[in-house]
Every structure is written in C-alpha cells, then in structure tokens.
Coordinates of C-alpha atoms in Angstrom, one line a residue:
Chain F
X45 CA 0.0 0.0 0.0
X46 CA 1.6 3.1 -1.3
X47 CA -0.8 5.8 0.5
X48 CA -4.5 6.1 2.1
X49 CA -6.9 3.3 1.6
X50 CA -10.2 4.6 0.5
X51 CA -13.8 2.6 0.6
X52 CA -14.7 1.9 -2.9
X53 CA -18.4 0.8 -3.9
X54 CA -18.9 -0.7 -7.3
X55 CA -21.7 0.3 -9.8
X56 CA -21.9 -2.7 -12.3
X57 CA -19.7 -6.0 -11.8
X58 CA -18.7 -6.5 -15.8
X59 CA -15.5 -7.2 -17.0
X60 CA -13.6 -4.0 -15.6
X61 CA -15.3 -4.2 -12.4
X62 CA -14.3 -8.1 -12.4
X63 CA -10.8 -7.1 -12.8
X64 CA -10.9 -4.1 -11.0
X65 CA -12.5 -4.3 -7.6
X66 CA -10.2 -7.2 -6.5
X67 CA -6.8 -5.3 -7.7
X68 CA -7.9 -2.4 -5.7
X69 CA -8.5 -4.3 -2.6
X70 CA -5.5 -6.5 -3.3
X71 CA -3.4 -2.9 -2.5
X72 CA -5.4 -2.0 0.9
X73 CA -8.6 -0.8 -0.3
X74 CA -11.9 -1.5 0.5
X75 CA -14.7 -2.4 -1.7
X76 CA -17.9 -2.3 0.6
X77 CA -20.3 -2.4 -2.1
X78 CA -21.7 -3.9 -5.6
X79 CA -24.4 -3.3 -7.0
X80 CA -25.8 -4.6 -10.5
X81 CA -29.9 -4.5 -11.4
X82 CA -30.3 -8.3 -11.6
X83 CA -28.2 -8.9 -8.7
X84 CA -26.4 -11.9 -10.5
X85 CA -23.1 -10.7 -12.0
X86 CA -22.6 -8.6 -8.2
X87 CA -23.3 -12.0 -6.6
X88 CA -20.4 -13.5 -8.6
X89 CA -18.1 -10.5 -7.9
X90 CA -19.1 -10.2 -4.4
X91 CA -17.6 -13.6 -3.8
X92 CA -14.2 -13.0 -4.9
X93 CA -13.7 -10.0 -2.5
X94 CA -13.3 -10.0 0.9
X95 CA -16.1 -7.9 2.6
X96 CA -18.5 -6.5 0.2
X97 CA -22.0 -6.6 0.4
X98 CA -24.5 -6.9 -2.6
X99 CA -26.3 -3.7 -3.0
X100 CA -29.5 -4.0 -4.1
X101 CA -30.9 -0.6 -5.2
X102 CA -29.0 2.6 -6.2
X103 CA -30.0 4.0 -2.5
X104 CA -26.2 4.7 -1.3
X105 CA -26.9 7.3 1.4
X106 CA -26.2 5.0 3.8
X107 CA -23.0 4.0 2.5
X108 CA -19.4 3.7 3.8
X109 CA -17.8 4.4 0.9
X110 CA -16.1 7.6 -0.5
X111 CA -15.8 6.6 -4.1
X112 CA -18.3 5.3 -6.0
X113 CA -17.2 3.7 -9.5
X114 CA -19.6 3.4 -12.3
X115 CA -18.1 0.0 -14.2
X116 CA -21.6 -0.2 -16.5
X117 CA -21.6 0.0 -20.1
X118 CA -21.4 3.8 -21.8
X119 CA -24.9 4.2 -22.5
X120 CA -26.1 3.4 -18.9
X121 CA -23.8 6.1 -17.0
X122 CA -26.0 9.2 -17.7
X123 CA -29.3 7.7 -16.0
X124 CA -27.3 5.8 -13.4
X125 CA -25.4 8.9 -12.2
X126 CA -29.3 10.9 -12.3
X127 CA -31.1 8.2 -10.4
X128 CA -28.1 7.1 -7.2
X129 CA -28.2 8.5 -4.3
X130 CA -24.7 9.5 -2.7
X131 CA -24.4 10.3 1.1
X132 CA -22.3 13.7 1.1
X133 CA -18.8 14.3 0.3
X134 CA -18.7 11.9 -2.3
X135 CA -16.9 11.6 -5.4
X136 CA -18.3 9.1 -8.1
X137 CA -16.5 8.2 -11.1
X138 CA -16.9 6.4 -14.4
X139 CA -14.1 3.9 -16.4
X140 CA -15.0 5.0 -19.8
X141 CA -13.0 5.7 -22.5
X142 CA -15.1 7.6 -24.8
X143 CA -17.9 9.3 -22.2
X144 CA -17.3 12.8 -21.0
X145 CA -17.7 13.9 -17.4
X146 CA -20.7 15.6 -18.5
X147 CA -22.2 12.2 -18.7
X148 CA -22.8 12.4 -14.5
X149 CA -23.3 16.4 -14.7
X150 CA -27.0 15.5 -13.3
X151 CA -25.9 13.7 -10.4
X152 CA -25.5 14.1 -6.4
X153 CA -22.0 13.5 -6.3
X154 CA -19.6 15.9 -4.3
X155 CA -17.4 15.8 -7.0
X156 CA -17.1 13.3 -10.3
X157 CA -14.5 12.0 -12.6
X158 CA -12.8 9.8 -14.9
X159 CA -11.1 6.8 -13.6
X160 CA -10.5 4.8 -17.2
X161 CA -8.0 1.9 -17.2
X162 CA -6.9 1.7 -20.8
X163 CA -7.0 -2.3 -21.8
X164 CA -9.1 -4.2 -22.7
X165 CA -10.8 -6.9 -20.2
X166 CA -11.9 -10.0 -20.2
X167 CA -13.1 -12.2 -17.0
X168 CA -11.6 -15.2 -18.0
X169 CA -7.8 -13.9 -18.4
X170 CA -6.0 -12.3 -15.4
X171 CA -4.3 -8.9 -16.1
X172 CA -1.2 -7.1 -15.0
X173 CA -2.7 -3.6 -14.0
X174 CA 1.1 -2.2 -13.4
X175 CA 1.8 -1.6 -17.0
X176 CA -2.4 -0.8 -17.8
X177 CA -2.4 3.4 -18.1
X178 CA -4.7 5.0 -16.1
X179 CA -6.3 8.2 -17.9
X180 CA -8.1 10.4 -15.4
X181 CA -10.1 13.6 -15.6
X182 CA -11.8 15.4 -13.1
X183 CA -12.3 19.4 -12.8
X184 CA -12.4 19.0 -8.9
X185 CA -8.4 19.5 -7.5
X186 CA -9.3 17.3 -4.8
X187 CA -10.8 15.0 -6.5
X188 CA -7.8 13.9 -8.8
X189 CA -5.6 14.2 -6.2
X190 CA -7.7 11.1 -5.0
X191 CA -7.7 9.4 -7.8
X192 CA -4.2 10.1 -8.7
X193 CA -3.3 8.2 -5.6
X194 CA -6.0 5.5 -6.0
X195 CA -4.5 5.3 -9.6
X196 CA -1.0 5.1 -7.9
X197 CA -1.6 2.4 -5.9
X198 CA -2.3 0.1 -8.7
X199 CA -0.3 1.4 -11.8
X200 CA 3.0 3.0 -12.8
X201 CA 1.4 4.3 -16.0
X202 CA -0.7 7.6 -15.0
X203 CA -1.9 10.4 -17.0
X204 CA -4.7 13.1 -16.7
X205 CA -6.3 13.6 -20.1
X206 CA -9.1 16.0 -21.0
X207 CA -12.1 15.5 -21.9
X208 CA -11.4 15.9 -25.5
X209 CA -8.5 13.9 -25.7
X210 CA -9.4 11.0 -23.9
X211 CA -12.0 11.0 -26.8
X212 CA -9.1 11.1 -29.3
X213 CA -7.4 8.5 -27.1
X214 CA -10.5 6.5 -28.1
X215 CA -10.8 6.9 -31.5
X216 CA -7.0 6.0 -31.9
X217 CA -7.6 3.1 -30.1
X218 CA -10.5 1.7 -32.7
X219 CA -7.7 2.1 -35.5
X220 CA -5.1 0.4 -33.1
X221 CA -6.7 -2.4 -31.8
X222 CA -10.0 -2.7 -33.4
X223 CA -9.4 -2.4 -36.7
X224 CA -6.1 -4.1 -37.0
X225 CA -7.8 -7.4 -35.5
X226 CA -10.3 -6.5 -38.4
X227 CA -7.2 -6.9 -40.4
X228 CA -6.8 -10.4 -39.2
X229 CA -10.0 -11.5 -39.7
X230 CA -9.6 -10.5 -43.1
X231 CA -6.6 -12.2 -43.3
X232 CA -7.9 -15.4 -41.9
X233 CA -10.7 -15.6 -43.8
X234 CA -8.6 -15.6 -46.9
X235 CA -5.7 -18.5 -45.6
X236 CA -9.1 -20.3 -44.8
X237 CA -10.2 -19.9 -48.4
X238 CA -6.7 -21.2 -49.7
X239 CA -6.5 -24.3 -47.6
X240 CA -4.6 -22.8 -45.0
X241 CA -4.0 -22.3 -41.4
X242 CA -4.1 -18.6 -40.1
X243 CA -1.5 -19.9 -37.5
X244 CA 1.0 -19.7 -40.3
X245 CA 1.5 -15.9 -40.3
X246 CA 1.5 -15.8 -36.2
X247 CA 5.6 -15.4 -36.3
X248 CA 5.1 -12.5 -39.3
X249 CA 2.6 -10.9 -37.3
X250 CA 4.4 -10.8 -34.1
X251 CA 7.4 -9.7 -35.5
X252 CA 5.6 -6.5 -37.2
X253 CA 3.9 -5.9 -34.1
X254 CA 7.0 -6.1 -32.3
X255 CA 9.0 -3.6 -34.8
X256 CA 6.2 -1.2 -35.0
X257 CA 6.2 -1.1 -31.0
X258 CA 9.7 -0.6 -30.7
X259 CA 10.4 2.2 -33.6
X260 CA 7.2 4.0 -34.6
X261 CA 4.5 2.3 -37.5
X262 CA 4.8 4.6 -40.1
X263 CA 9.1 4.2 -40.3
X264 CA 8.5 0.0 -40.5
X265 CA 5.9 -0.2 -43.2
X266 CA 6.9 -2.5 -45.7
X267 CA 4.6 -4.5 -48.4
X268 CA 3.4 -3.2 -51.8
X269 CA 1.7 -0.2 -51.5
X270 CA 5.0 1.4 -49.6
X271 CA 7.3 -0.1 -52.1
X272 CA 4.9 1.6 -54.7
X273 CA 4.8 -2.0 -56.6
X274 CA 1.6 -1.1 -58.6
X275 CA 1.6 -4.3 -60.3
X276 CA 0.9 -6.4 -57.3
X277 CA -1.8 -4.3 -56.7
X278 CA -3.2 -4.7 -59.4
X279 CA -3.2 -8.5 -58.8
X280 CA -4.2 -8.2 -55.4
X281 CA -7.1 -6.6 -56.7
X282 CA -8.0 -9.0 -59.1
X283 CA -7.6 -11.4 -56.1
X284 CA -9.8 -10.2 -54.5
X285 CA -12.9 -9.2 -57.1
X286 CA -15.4 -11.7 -55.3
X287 CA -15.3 -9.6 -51.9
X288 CA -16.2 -5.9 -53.0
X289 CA -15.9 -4.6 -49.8
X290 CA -13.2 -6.1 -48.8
X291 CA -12.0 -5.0 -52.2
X292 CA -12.4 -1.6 -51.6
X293 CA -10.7 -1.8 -48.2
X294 CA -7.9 -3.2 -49.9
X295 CA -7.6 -0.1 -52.2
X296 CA -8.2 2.5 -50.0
X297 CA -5.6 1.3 -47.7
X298 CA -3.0 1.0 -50.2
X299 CA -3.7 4.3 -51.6
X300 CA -3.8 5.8 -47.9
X301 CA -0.1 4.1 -47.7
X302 CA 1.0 5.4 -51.2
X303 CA 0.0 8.8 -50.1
X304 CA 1.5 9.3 -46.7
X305 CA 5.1 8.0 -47.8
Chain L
X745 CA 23.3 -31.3 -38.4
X746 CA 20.4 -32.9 -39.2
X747 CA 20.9 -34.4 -43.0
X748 CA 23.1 -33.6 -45.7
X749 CA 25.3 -30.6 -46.4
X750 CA 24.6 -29.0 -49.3
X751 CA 26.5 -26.6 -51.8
X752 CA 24.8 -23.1 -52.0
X753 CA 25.2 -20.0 -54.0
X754 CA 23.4 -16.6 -53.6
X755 CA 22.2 -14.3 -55.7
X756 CA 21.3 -11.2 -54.1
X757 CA 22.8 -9.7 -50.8
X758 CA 19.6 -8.0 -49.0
X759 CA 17.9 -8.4 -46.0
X760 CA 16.5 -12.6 -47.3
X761 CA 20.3 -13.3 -48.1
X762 CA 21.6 -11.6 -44.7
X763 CA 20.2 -13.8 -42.4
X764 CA 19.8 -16.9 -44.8
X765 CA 22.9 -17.0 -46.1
X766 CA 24.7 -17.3 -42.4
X767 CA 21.8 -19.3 -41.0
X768 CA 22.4 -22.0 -43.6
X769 CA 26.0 -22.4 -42.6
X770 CA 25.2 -22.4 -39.2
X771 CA 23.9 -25.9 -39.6
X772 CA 26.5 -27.3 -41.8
X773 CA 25.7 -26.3 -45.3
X774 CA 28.7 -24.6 -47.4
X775 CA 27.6 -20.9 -48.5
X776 CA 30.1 -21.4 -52.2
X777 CA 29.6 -17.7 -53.8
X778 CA 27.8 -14.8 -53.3
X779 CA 26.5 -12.6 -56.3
X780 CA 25.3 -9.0 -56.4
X781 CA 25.4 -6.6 -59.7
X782 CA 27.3 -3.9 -57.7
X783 CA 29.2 -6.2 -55.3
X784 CA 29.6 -3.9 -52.8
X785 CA 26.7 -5.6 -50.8
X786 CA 27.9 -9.1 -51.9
X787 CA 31.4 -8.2 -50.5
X788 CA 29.5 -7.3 -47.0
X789 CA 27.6 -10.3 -47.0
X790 CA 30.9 -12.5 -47.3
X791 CA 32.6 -10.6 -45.0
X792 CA 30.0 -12.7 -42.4
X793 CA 30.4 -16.1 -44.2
X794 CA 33.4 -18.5 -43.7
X795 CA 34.4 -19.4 -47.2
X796 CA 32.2 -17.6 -49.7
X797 CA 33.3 -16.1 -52.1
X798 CA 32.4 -12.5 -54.4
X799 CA 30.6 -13.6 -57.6
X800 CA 31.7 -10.8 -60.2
X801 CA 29.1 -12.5 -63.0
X802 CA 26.0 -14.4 -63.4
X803 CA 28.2 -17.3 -65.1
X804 CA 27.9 -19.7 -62.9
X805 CA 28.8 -22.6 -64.8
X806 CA 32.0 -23.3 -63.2
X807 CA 30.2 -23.3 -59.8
X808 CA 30.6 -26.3 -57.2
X809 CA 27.3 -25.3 -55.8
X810 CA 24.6 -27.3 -56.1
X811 CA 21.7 -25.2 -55.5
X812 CA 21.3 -21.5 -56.2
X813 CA 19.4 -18.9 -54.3
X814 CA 17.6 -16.1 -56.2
X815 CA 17.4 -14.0 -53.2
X816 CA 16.7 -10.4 -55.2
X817 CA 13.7 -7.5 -55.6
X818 CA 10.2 -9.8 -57.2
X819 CA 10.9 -7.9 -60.1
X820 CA 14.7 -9.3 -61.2
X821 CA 13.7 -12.9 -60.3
X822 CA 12.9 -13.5 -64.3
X823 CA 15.6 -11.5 -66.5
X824 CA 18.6 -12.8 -63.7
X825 CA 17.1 -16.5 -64.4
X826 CA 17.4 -16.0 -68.1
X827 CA 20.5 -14.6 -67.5
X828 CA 22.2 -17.1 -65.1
X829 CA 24.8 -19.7 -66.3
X830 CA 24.5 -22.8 -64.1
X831 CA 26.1 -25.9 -63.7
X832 CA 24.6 -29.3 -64.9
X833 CA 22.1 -30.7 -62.5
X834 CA 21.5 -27.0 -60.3
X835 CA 18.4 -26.7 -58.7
X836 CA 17.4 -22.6 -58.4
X837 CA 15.1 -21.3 -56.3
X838 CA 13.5 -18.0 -55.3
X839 CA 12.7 -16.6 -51.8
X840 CA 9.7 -14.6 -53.1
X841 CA 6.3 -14.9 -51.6
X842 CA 4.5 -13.4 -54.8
X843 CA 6.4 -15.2 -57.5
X844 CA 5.8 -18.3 -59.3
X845 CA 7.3 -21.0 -60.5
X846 CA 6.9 -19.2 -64.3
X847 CA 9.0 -16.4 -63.5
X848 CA 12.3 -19.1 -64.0
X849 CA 10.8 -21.3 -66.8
X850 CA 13.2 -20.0 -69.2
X851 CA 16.5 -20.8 -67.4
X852 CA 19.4 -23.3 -67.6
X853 CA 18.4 -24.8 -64.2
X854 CA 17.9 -28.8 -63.8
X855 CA 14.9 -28.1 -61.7
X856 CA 13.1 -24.8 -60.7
X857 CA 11.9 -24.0 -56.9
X858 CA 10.4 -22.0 -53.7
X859 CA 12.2 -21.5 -50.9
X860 CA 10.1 -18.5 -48.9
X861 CA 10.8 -17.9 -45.5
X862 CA 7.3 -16.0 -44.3
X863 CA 8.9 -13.7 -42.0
X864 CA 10.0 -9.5 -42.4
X865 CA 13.9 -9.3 -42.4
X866 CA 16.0 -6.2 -41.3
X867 CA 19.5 -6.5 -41.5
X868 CA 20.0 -4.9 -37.6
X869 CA 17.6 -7.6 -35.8
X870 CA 18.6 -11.3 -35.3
X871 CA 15.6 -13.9 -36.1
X872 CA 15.6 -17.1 -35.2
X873 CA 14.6 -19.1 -37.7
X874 CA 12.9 -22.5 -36.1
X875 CA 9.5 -21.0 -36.0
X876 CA 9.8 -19.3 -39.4
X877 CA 7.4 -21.0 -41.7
X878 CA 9.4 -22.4 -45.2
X879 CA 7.0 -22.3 -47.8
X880 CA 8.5 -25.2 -50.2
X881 CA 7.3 -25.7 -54.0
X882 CA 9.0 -27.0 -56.8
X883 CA 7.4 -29.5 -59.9
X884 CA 10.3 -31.7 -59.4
X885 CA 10.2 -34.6 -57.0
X886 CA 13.8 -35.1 -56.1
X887 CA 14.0 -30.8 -55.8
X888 CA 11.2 -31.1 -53.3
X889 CA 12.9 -33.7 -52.0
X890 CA 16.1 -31.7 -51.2
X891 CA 14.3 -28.1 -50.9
X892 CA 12.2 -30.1 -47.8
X893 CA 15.6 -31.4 -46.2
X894 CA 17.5 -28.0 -46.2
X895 CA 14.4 -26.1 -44.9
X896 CA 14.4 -28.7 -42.1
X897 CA 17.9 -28.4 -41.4
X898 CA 16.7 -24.5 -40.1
X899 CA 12.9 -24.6 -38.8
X900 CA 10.4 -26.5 -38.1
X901 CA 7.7 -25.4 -39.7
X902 CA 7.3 -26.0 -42.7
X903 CA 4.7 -26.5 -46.0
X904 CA 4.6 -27.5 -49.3
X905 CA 2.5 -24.9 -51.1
X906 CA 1.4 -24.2 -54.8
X907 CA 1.9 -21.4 -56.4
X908 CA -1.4 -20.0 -56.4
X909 CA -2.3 -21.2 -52.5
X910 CA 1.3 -18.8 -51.4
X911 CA -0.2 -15.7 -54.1
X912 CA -3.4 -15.8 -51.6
X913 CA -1.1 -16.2 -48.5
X914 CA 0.6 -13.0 -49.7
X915 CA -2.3 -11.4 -50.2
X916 CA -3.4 -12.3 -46.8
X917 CA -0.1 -11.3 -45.1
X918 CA -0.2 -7.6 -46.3
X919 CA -3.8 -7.7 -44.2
X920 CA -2.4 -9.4 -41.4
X921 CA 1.0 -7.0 -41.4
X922 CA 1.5 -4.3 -43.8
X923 CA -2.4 -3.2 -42.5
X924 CA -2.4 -3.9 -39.4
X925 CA 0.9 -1.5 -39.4
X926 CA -1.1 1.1 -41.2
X927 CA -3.7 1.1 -38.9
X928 CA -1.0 1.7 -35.9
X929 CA 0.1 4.6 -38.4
X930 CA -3.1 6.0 -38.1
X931 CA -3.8 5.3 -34.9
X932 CA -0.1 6.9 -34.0
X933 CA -1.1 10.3 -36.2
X934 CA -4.8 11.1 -34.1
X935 CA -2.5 10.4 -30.9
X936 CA 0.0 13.2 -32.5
X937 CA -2.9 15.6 -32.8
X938 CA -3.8 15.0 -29.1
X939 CA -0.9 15.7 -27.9
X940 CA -0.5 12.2 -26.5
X941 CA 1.9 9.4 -27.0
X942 CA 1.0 6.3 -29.0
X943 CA 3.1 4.1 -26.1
X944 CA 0.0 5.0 -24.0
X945 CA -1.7 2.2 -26.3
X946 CA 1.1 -0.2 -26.5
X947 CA -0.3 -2.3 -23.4
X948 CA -4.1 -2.3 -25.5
X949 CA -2.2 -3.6 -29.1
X950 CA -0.2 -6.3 -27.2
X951 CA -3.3 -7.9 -25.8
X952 CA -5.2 -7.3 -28.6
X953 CA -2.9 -9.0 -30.8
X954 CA -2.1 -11.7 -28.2
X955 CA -6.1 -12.1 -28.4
X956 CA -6.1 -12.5 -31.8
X957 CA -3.2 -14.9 -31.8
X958 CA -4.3 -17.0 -29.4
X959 CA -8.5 -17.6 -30.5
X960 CA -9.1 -16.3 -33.5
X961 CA -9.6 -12.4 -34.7
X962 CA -12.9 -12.9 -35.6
X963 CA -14.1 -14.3 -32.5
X964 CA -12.6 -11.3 -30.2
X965 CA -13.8 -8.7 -32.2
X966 CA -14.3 -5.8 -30.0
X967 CA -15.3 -1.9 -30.1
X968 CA -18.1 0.3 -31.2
X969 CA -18.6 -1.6 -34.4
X970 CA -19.0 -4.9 -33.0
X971 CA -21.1 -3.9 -30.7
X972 CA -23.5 -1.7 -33.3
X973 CA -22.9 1.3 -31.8
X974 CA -24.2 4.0 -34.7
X975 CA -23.8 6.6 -32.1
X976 CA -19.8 6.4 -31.9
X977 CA -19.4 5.3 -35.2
X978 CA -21.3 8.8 -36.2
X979 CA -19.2 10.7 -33.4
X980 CA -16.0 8.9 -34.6
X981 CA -17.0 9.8 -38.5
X982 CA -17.5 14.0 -37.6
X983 CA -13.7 13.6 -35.4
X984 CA -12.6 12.5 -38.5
X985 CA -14.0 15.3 -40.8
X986 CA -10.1 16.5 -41.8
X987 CA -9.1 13.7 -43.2
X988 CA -11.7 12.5 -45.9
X989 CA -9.7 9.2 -46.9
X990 CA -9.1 8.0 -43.2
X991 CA -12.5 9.3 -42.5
X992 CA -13.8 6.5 -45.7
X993 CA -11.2 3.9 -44.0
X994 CA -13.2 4.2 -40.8
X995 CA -16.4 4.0 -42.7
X996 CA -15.6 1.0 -44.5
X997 CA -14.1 -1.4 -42.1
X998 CA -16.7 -0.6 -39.8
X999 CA -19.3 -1.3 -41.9
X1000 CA -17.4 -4.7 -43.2
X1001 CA -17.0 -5.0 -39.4
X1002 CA -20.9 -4.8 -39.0
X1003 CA -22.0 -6.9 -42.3
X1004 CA -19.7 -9.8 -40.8
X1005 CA -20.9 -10.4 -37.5

C-alpha cells in the first residue's frame, strides 16, 4: 500500500469491475459495495472480495464508501449517475474511455471524474494492471488528487487527459486495436479460403507488431503499396474481385499508404 | 546437423540473403559464392560467411554449388534467371512470396523452386529461424525432396504450397501486417494531434494482438462496431471530418465490421 486506503463501492460488476474491484482491494482498499440490477453478476463479484455486500438498489446514502465507481456500459452512465443517491462528500467516477464527465453532470456527487483503465478486459484472463495506463479527468483539484493516488496504488502508468482527448485516445484506439484485429479477420478468412492455417502468419505478425512497437508504424511499413509496386496491386485486386468490400478496403488502404510515404 | 550438407550459391545480398545466407552455414551447409550486380553488398555479405566467395558474374557454370538462391527484388527474379549460367544438374530457387514458379521457366536450371521464408527481415535484428514458416514448392520430386531437407535443417515449420495457395497467403499477409501496421500509423497520427503518446496504447495492441493470436480475430472482435454502436461510429465519423480518406477507411471497415458479425 503506497498511501491512504479509501472505501470503494462498485456500480456494475462487468468485466472491468471483475478485474478491478479485487486489484484495488489486493493494495489495501476496501470495496464495501456492488451493486448490479439483476443482482447476478454482483453475486459472482461479491464472492471474490473479501467484505462486500451486494447492493440492491441505487439508494447509497447510507453508504461507507467515498468513491463510487460506475463499471456499466457507456450508454447506462447518464441515467445511473441521475437516479443514485450518494451520502455527502462523495466523489463518483466512471471507467469509460469515450464518455465525457458531463455524462454524471445530473448527479449528487460531491465531486465526479474519470477513472479509465486503458485495456481491454476480459473475466476469463488475469491482467497485470502495473503496466495498464490509467487516464483520469476530473475538474475538482481534490478529486484527482484522490484518484491520482487510488491510480498510484495500482499502476505506474498515469496520465490526466481531457475530456477531449481522452476522446481522441479513443478513436486512436479503434484504428489500433479494433481495426487491426479487423485486419486479421480478413486475413484469416482468406488462408481459410486457400486451404490454410491462419497460425502460419503468427511469427510474421508478431514480428511486425513487435517492430512497429519498438520504432514507430509509419518508419517499419513495408509491403506493396509502400514499395509503390503497382503491379501487385493490381493483382491483389483482381484477387480479390469476389469480396467488393473487402476489395475496396484493400484499395483504399493501399492508396492511404501510397499517399503518406 | 540434421541431413546432408549442401552446396549453396546466392544471388542477391539483401535483408532474405543476410540472415539466410549465415543461418544456412550455421547448420552445416557450405555458403560457395555470393553474387550482387554492384558487389559492394555481396562483399558485405561474405565478410559474415566462412568461405564464400564475391561472384563478379552471373556465369555460374564453373560453380561447385549445387543449389542456387535467387534472393533479389520480385521484379529481377525473371531476367537474372534467363540470365544465369548454371552448372549441370542446379536446382534454383526463389525466396519470393509473390512469385511463381513461371518467372524461372526460361533458365538453364535442372529443376526450378520456392524457398520463402514468411517472416519480415531487417539486417539490424537477429531472427531465429525455427519458428519461421518455409513455404517449399517446386514440380520436381527429387528438388522437393532436397528443398524439404534443407528447410528442415533450419525450422520446423514448414509446408509444401502451390503457387497460387502462397499468391493468396501474400495477399493475406499484407492484411495481417503491412495493415495492421497502417492502422497503428493512423492510430499513431490522431494520438500526435492530441498531444498524446502512441506508447500510451502499446499495453491495449499487445493484448489485442495476443487475443487474436491465441483464439481467432474474428471471434474477439471488440469496439463500437461490434457492438453496433451508430452513435460512436457517427461521433467517430464527424472527429474525423479533416481527413476524408481515413474518415472512408473508418467508414468502410466498420461497416465490413458490421455486415460480418
């Protein structure tokens, strides 16, 4: 334990609140609380911590806790952080990446903020939340003070982002991550359509992963379109006339390369 | 050692020939000669080898090698094959990934061949080559024979493909790398903007890609596409607005991302 332990309830007992809760109580903290409307996913949370109670309405006035974390999905924090009721002082936070704090401006909350733990999570894989970032946001002083320390206590990787560019955070993160799985999907379907095994490309993958990492993406690109080699392009193409969609991707990419030599 | 020794000539000094070329005598084959047209990268490549020597023409007829490795750009693999002067009963190969078998038809060689290691080579950064997939092909029984024995004496992965089935795995490969790189790019550029560091994601790519790796892309597809979430995919299209051909990437693999589900 690196500084103050706080008493933590949890809003939603999903995949971040699954990996969360127990991290935060593994470094001294408390986690009094979960609540969830059916009751079933906080009953399944609940007993992997050590004292918390299932909560079963938003009714915190009562509570011990000083932070309250909202671990639901995006579209449920704005009428969430309306109907709970906070006892006083508190300071209630979301874990999104792409909501903005106005998303719990209609709320009783002392204070409220951004507590977002960039990875992604899922229950069945255990995570190493030293090297996770944590982005916060809040536009109380005291607030982030708390969460920089709650932050502290389970990372290395801190950062306070705005609003704004938590947003941009997000959006970089769909080309990142989302999109270059897309890639692989794409990939695999077509090794499936040739007779052969995705598993095949694995060491070619890691290896561009690995360079793009360590240098920067743009100074590693190699392949066609970056060696300008406009008849395999062509052919590529060609290859890929029964997909038009995936057709088009192809071309656009390629161009988008060609262009930002 | 694992099998016989073989007799091997390069032609071509670049990053393929760089790590081959020492790799091969690592395990006990004899690197005779090593050809480039300006020889200055032919006399670095030696300068690594034990006994090799500078090639200062393509006529190889005098050669004590036994096989000969086209290791050169896609587009010299057909005029250096018409070119080449080889020995009676040579088998020649190429190390290209989008070449056939037809771009050596019109040579001296006994027997034509593929010898492709699927990996990315840079000259600065050591690969170990027993998880590199060899993709073998050749129409000749006894070349197969002895291309199968000399990829084995370096990895242990390897796969007899036809022409057409490695065309489609090069295709797919520029998905699963060259793309997957340019989506970093991108990713790395709206980071830029920000004023935030792409490292910040580097924690989110590794386990996305491990993911990936590990299951299948497909099946942890994750983000607002997946999910269907118009509303971010709108917000993500207008933060997008200055840059119309990334702005059309995002439309389109989100959409293929949507129609695959």
């Amino acid at each position: 334990m690196k500084n103050a332990a706080y008493h933590i309830s949890f809003i939603g007992a999903g995949n971040v609140a699954w990996h969360l809760a127990p991290a935060l109580e593994n470094v001294g903290h408390f986690v009094n609380e979960v609540y969830t409307p059916d009751g079933k996913s906080a009953k399944k949370l609940v007993g992997n911590l050590y004292n918390a109670k299932i909560k079963e309405s938003l009714d915190f006035s009562d509570s011990p806790s000083q932070i309250f974390i909202l671990a639901v999905p995006d579209d449920a924090i704005q009428s969430i952080a309306q109907e709970i009721k906070l006892p006083e002082q508190s300071l209630m936070v979301h874990t999104s990446g792409s909501k903005g704090l106005d998303a719990m401006e209609y709320s009783s909350a002392a204070a409220t903020g951004v507590f977002y733990p960039l990875q992604t999570f899922s229950k069945s894989k255990k995570l190493d939340f030293e090297r996770i970032p944590f982005l916060l946001e809040s536009e109380n002083k005291e607030a982030l003070k708390i969460l920089n320390i709650l932050a502290k206590s389970l990372s290395k990787n801190i950062k306070i982002v705005s609003t704004a560019q938590r947003k941009q955070m997000h959006l970089a993160a769909v080309f990142a991550c989302n999109f270059t799985n897309h890639m692989m999907s794409i990939s695999e379907n077509i090794m499936k359509n040739a007779q052969l095994d995705f598993s095949l490309l694995h060491p070619l993958v890691l290896e561009t992963i690995e360079k793009a990492l360590k240098h920067s993406p743009k100074s590693v690109q190699t392949g066609p379109a970056k060696r300008g080699d406009l008849e395999t392009l062509d052919k590529h193409m060609e290859m890929l006339q029964s997909d038009e969609n995936v057709q088009e991707i192809y071309r656009l990419i390629s161009q988008n390369i060609l262009d930002n030599q």
